[in-house]
Amino acid sequence: GLYAADVDILKVLYLIKGIDHIQAIPSNIAALLLTRIDAEQNETAIKESLNRLEQTMFIEKHADGTYSFLSDEEQEINSEIRNVDVNASTIKANLAETFFTEMYNKAKFTNSKGFIFEYNKRFDNYSKSNMKYPLTMQVITGSMSPAEAALQSVEGQMVVYLNEELVAEAEEAIRLSEQIRRYVSAKRNPSTTQAQHRIYDAKLASVDDYDKKAKELLAKSCESATFYIQMQERTFRGSFEKQVNDAFEMLVQNTYKYLEYIDEPIPMKN
């Protein structure tokens, strides 16, 4: 149930709705609730109240971390959006596409001697390409323990282990984005009222924010990625792209042990 303090926060959110220069974040809400200037802010209690209000659909939390009061019609639409089914495999494919196009977008790896290697791309159980090459980049997002992930890095396999909590947040952002798209697409029709159009437009405007949030969270998880090669944890330095390149260099050396005896790439016959 709700507490008296929750109702006070609800009143504040109602009063500042539509006032663009006041961000509805916990610290600002706490400041607006102070009864005197020298009183202490209790942001922890504010966040707990906001969580309760969000769970009961009285308010909405946006991709940028701000909150807003919801009218009865907005509450009903939000509830219906949350019930839109989005297959988990769709979310995983979306995240995999983002990873292999924006986090590490090299379709092929060229080692220090100029040899070019194509490789299989897997993101958890999703395969971006046919598994037909000797080398594989396997991204694991917490579906198994680090020890279990290490065991996956057998010959020819490089495992990139990402932070489970950050990836889960990214997946939730993708889910909300896709739910909004599908809901508005299905609901808009000639009988849609002006009020509903305004709500739908506002929802669609938030889609880009959720997509951006998902990318930011995925990028953050890459910053703390753990690499496994030959069932051992490997440490690399620099940007995520450089770390992957260095990991590939090691993977090639361990997979093609006699490659060092070839001085230059052998040209392929047409």
Short mmCIF file of C-alpha atoms in Angstrom, two decimals:
data_model
loop_
_atom_site.label_atom_id
_atom_site.label_comp_id
_atom_site.label_asym_id
_atom_site.label_seq_id
_atom_site.Cartn_x
_atom_site.Cartn_y
_atom_site.Cartn_z
CA GLY A 1 0.00 0.00 0.00
CA LEU A 2 0.87 3.67 -0.11
CA TYR A 3 1.97 5.86 2.79
CA ALA A 4 1.15 9.49 3.59
CA ALA A 5 4.61 10.53 2.37
CA ASP A 6 3.86 8.90 -1.00
CA VAL A 7 0.80 11.11 -1.40
CA ASP A 8 2.91 14.22 -0.68
CA ILE A 9 5.34 13.23 -3.44
CA LEU A 10 2.42 12.58 -5.79
CA LYS A 11 1.16 16.12 -5.11
CA VAL A 12 4.60 17.58 -5.90
CA LEU A 13 4.81 15.67 -9.18
CA TYR A 14 1.32 16.86 -10.11
CA LEU A 15 2.23 20.49 -9.39
CA ILE A 16 5.48 20.50 -11.39
CA LYS A 17 4.19 18.47 -14.35
CA GLY A 18 4.80 20.45 -17.51
CA ILE A 19 7.32 22.82 -15.85
CA ASP A 20 10.35 22.06 -17.99
CA HIS A 21 12.97 23.92 -15.92
CA ILE A 22 12.27 21.78 -12.83
CA GLN A 23 13.63 18.28 -13.28
CA ALA A 24 11.55 15.73 -11.37
CA ILE A 25 14.51 13.85 -9.90
CA PRO A 26 14.73 12.60 -6.28
CA SER A 27 16.99 15.44 -5.07
CA ASN A 28 14.70 18.16 -6.47
CA ILE A 29 11.58 16.44 -5.12
CA ALA A 30 13.23 16.20 -1.70
CA ALA A 31 14.06 19.92 -1.82
CA LEU A 32 10.48 20.84 -2.72
CA LEU A 33 9.19 18.82 0.23
CA LEU A 34 11.34 20.61 2.82
CA THR A 35 9.27 22.36 5.48
CA ARG A 36 12.12 24.74 6.33
CA ILE A 37 15.40 25.79 4.70
CA ASP A 38 17.69 24.20 7.32
CA ALA A 39 15.87 20.83 7.27
CA GLU A 40 17.74 17.73 6.05
CA GLN A 41 16.81 16.01 2.81
CA ASN A 42 16.06 12.28 2.95
CA GLU A 43 16.60 11.10 -0.62
CA THR A 44 16.54 7.43 0.38
CA ALA A 45 12.95 7.72 1.65
CA ILE A 46 12.03 9.73 -1.48
CA LYS A 47 13.39 6.98 -3.75
CA GLU A 48 11.47 4.32 -1.81
CA SER A 49 8.25 6.33 -2.23
CA LEU A 50 8.92 6.83 -5.93
CA ASN A 51 9.40 3.08 -6.37
CA ARG A 52 6.06 2.39 -4.68
CA LEU A 53 4.28 4.99 -6.79
CA GLU A 54 5.83 3.64 -9.98
CA GLN A 55 4.80 0.07 -9.13
CA THR A 56 1.21 1.19 -8.60
CA MET A 57 1.31 3.09 -11.96
CA PHE A 58 0.54 6.50 -10.41
CA ILE A 59 3.77 7.87 -11.86
CA GLU A 60 6.19 7.01 -14.63
CA LYS A 61 9.99 6.85 -14.59
CA HIS A 62 11.58 8.03 -17.85
CA ALA A 63 14.80 6.91 -19.54
CA ASP A 64 16.66 9.97 -18.24
CA GLY A 65 15.80 9.12 -14.61
CA THR A 66 13.08 11.77 -14.17
CA TYR A 67 9.53 11.05 -12.99
CA SER A 68 6.14 12.37 -13.99
CA PHE A 69 2.59 12.29 -12.65
CA LEU A 70 0.15 10.23 -14.73
CA SER A 71 -3.46 11.11 -15.45
CA ASP A 72 -6.06 8.33 -15.36
CA GLU A 73 -5.88 7.94 -19.15
CA GLU A 74 -2.07 7.89 -19.08
CA GLN A 75 -2.15 5.24 -16.35
CA GLU A 76 -4.44 3.08 -18.44
CA ILE A 77 -2.24 3.43 -21.54
CA ASN A 78 0.92 2.71 -19.54
CA SER A 79 -0.66 -0.41 -18.12
CA GLU A 80 -1.59 -1.60 -21.61
CA ILE A 81 1.91 -0.86 -22.92
CA ARG A 82 3.48 -2.95 -20.14
CA ASN A 83 1.27 -5.88 -21.21
CA VAL A 84 2.51 -5.83 -24.82
CA ASP A 85 4.39 -9.07 -25.39
CA VAL A 86 7.95 -8.77 -26.71
CA ASN A 87 9.81 -12.02 -27.28
CA ALA A 88 13.07 -12.34 -25.34
CA SER A 89 14.86 -13.46 -28.51
CA THR A 90 13.85 -10.17 -30.21
CA ILE A 91 15.42 -8.19 -27.38
CA LYS A 92 18.57 -10.32 -27.48
CA ALA A 93 18.88 -9.91 -31.26
CA ASN A 94 18.49 -6.14 -30.90
CA LEU A 95 21.22 -5.99 -28.24
CA ALA A 96 23.50 -8.25 -30.30
CA GLU A 97 23.06 -6.01 -33.33
CA THR A 98 24.03 -2.98 -31.24
CA PHE A 99 27.08 -4.79 -29.88
CA PHE A 100 28.42 -5.93 -33.27
CA THR A 101 27.70 -2.63 -35.05
CA GLU A 102 28.63 -0.09 -32.37
CA MET A 103 30.70 -1.70 -29.60
CA TYR A 104 32.96 -3.78 -31.88
CA ASN A 105 32.07 -3.39 -35.54
CA LYS A 106 34.95 -5.15 -37.29
CA ALA A 107 33.57 -7.92 -39.48
CA LYS A 108 37.08 -9.37 -39.85
CA PHE A 109 40.21 -9.28 -37.72
CA THR A 110 43.61 -8.44 -39.19
CA ASN A 111 46.51 -9.57 -37.01
CA SER A 112 49.91 -7.90 -36.60
CA LYS A 113 51.33 -9.81 -39.59
CA GLY A 114 48.52 -8.75 -41.90
CA PHE A 115 46.64 -12.04 -41.93
CA ILE A 116 42.87 -11.58 -42.16
CA PHE A 117 40.53 -13.80 -40.15
CA GLU A 118 36.77 -14.01 -40.34
CA TYR A 119 35.05 -15.10 -37.17
CA ASN A 120 31.71 -16.28 -35.82
CA LYS A 121 29.69 -13.75 -33.79
CA ARG A 122 27.56 -15.01 -30.89
CA PHE A 123 25.74 -13.00 -28.23
CA ASP A 124 24.57 -15.46 -25.56
CA ASN A 125 22.52 -17.95 -27.62
CA TYR A 126 21.98 -15.58 -30.54
CA SER A 127 24.21 -16.12 -33.58
CA LYS A 128 24.67 -13.11 -35.84
CA SER A 129 26.22 -15.26 -38.56
CA ASN A 130 26.53 -18.91 -39.53
CA MET A 131 28.96 -20.77 -37.30
CA LYS A 132 31.37 -21.71 -40.07
CA TYR A 133 34.73 -20.22 -39.05
CA PRO A 134 37.46 -21.62 -36.76
CA LEU A 135 37.42 -18.47 -34.59
CA THR A 136 34.46 -17.31 -32.49
CA MET A 137 33.72 -14.26 -30.38
CA GLN A 138 31.23 -15.44 -27.77
CA VAL A 139 29.63 -12.68 -25.70
CA ILE A 140 28.11 -13.88 -22.42
CA THR A 141 25.91 -11.55 -20.38
CA GLY A 142 25.61 -13.33 -17.07
CA SER A 143 23.54 -16.35 -18.07
CA MET A 144 26.30 -18.37 -16.35
CA SER A 145 28.92 -17.84 -13.67
CA PRO A 146 32.42 -16.53 -14.54
CA ALA A 147 33.82 -20.03 -13.93
CA GLU A 148 31.28 -21.54 -16.34
CA ALA A 149 32.02 -18.81 -18.88
CA ALA A 150 35.73 -19.60 -18.69
CA LEU A 151 34.99 -23.22 -19.60
CA GLN A 152 33.36 -22.02 -22.82
CA SER A 153 36.64 -20.52 -24.05
CA VAL A 154 37.95 -23.72 -25.63
CA GLU A 155 40.24 -23.70 -28.68
CA GLY A 156 39.26 -21.03 -31.17
CA GLN A 157 36.79 -19.37 -28.79
CA MET A 158 37.18 -15.99 -27.13
CA VAL A 159 34.63 -15.29 -24.41
CA VAL A 160 33.70 -11.68 -23.58
CA TYR A 161 31.89 -11.69 -20.23
CA LEU A 162 29.70 -8.61 -19.60
CA ASN A 163 28.16 -7.24 -16.41
CA GLU A 164 24.81 -8.98 -15.90
CA GLU A 165 23.03 -6.10 -14.12
CA LEU A 166 23.98 -3.48 -16.71
CA VAL A 167 22.94 -5.75 -19.59
CA ALA A 168 19.63 -6.52 -17.83
CA GLU A 169 18.95 -2.76 -17.58
CA ALA A 170 19.80 -2.37 -21.27
CA GLU A 171 17.42 -5.19 -22.16
CA GLU A 172 14.64 -3.56 -20.13
CA ALA A 173 15.18 -0.28 -22.01
CA ILE A 174 14.93 -2.14 -25.33
CA ARG A 175 11.80 -3.93 -24.13
CA LEU A 176 10.07 -0.64 -23.24
CA SER A 177 11.11 0.92 -26.55
CA GLU A 178 9.70 -2.02 -28.52
CA GLN A 179 6.51 -2.17 -26.41
CA ILE A 180 5.80 1.51 -27.10
CA ARG A 181 6.38 1.12 -30.84
CA ARG A 182 4.11 -1.91 -31.12
CA TYR A 183 1.39 -0.45 -28.90
CA VAL A 184 1.10 2.89 -30.71
CA SER A 185 1.24 1.19 -34.11
CA ALA A 186 -1.63 -1.13 -33.12
CA LYS A 187 -3.77 1.47 -31.34
CA ARG A 188 -3.67 4.47 -33.66
CA ASN A 189 -6.73 4.60 -35.91
CA PRO A 190 -9.26 7.14 -37.31
CA SER A 191 -11.21 7.11 -34.04
CA THR A 192 -8.20 8.04 -31.87
CA THR A 193 -8.96 11.18 -29.85
CA GLN A 194 -6.72 14.26 -29.76
CA ALA A 195 -5.87 13.53 -26.14
CA GLN A 196 -4.80 10.01 -27.06
CA HIS A 197 -2.75 11.33 -30.00
CA ARG A 198 -0.88 13.64 -27.60
CA ILE A 199 -0.14 10.76 -25.26
CA TYR A 200 0.96 8.50 -28.14
CA ASP A 201 3.23 11.24 -29.53
CA ALA A 202 4.82 11.73 -26.11
CA LYS A 203 5.37 7.99 -25.85
CA LEU A 204 6.97 7.76 -29.28
CA ALA A 205 9.21 10.72 -28.40
CA SER A 206 10.62 8.67 -25.50
CA VAL A 207 11.58 5.73 -27.74
CA ASP A 208 14.87 7.36 -28.82
CA ASP A 209 15.71 8.00 -25.16
CA TYR A 210 15.25 4.33 -24.29
CA ASP A 211 17.33 3.26 -27.31
CA LYS A 212 20.08 5.68 -26.28
CA LYS A 213 19.95 4.42 -22.69
CA ALA A 214 20.33 0.81 -23.88
CA LYS A 215 23.43 1.72 -25.90
CA GLU A 216 24.95 3.64 -23.00
CA LEU A 217 24.39 0.75 -20.60
CA LEU A 218 25.85 -1.76 -23.07
CA ALA A 219 28.89 0.48 -23.60
CA LYS A 220 29.33 0.75 -19.83
CA SER A 221 29.20 -3.04 -19.48
CA CYS A 222 31.91 -3.31 -22.17
CA GLU A 223 34.17 -1.02 -20.14
CA SER A 224 34.31 -3.63 -17.37
CA ALA A 225 34.30 -6.71 -19.62
CA THR A 226 36.25 -9.83 -18.65
CA PHE A 227 38.03 -11.86 -21.34
CA TYR A 228 38.60 -15.62 -21.34
CA ILE A 229 40.90 -17.49 -23.75
CA GLN A 230 41.87 -21.16 -23.38
CA MET A 231 39.76 -21.34 -20.22
CA GLN A 232 41.80 -18.66 -18.47
CA GLU A 233 40.98 -15.07 -17.61
CA ARG A 234 43.05 -12.64 -19.68
CA THR A 235 43.66 -8.98 -18.90
CA PHE A 236 44.09 -6.31 -21.59
CA ARG A 237 44.43 -2.53 -21.43
CA GLY A 238 43.03 0.42 -23.32
CA SER A 239 39.68 1.03 -24.97
CA PHE A 240 37.23 -1.83 -25.42
CA GLU A 241 38.07 -2.05 -29.14
CA LYS A 242 41.80 -2.28 -28.36
CA GLN A 243 41.18 -4.94 -25.73
CA VAL A 244 39.19 -7.03 -28.22
CA ASN A 245 41.93 -6.60 -30.84
CA ASP A 246 44.59 -7.72 -28.35
CA ALA A 247 42.39 -10.65 -27.31
CA PHE A 248 42.01 -11.67 -30.95
CA GLU A 249 45.79 -11.46 -31.41
CA MET A 250 46.24 -13.87 -28.52
CA LEU A 251 43.44 -16.12 -29.78
CA VAL A 252 45.04 -16.36 -33.24
CA GLN A 253 48.45 -17.16 -31.75
CA ASN A 254 46.97 -19.93 -29.60
CA THR A 255 44.79 -21.35 -32.38
CA TYR A 256 47.27 -21.21 -35.28
CA LYS A 257 50.47 -22.26 -33.53
CA TYR A 258 52.57 -22.49 -36.73
CA LEU A 259 51.45 -19.19 -38.17
CA GLU A 260 54.73 -17.58 -37.09
CA TYR A 261 56.57 -19.65 -39.71
CA ILE A 262 54.68 -17.86 -42.51
CA ASP A 263 56.36 -14.55 -43.32
CA GLU A 264 53.54 -13.01 -45.35
CA PRO A 265 49.92 -13.77 -46.26
CA ILE A 266 49.47 -16.21 -49.14
CA PRO A 267 47.37 -14.63 -51.91
CA MET A 268 44.20 -16.54 -52.73
CA LYS A 269 43.64 -17.68 -56.35
CA ASN A 270 40.52 -16.38 -58.04
#
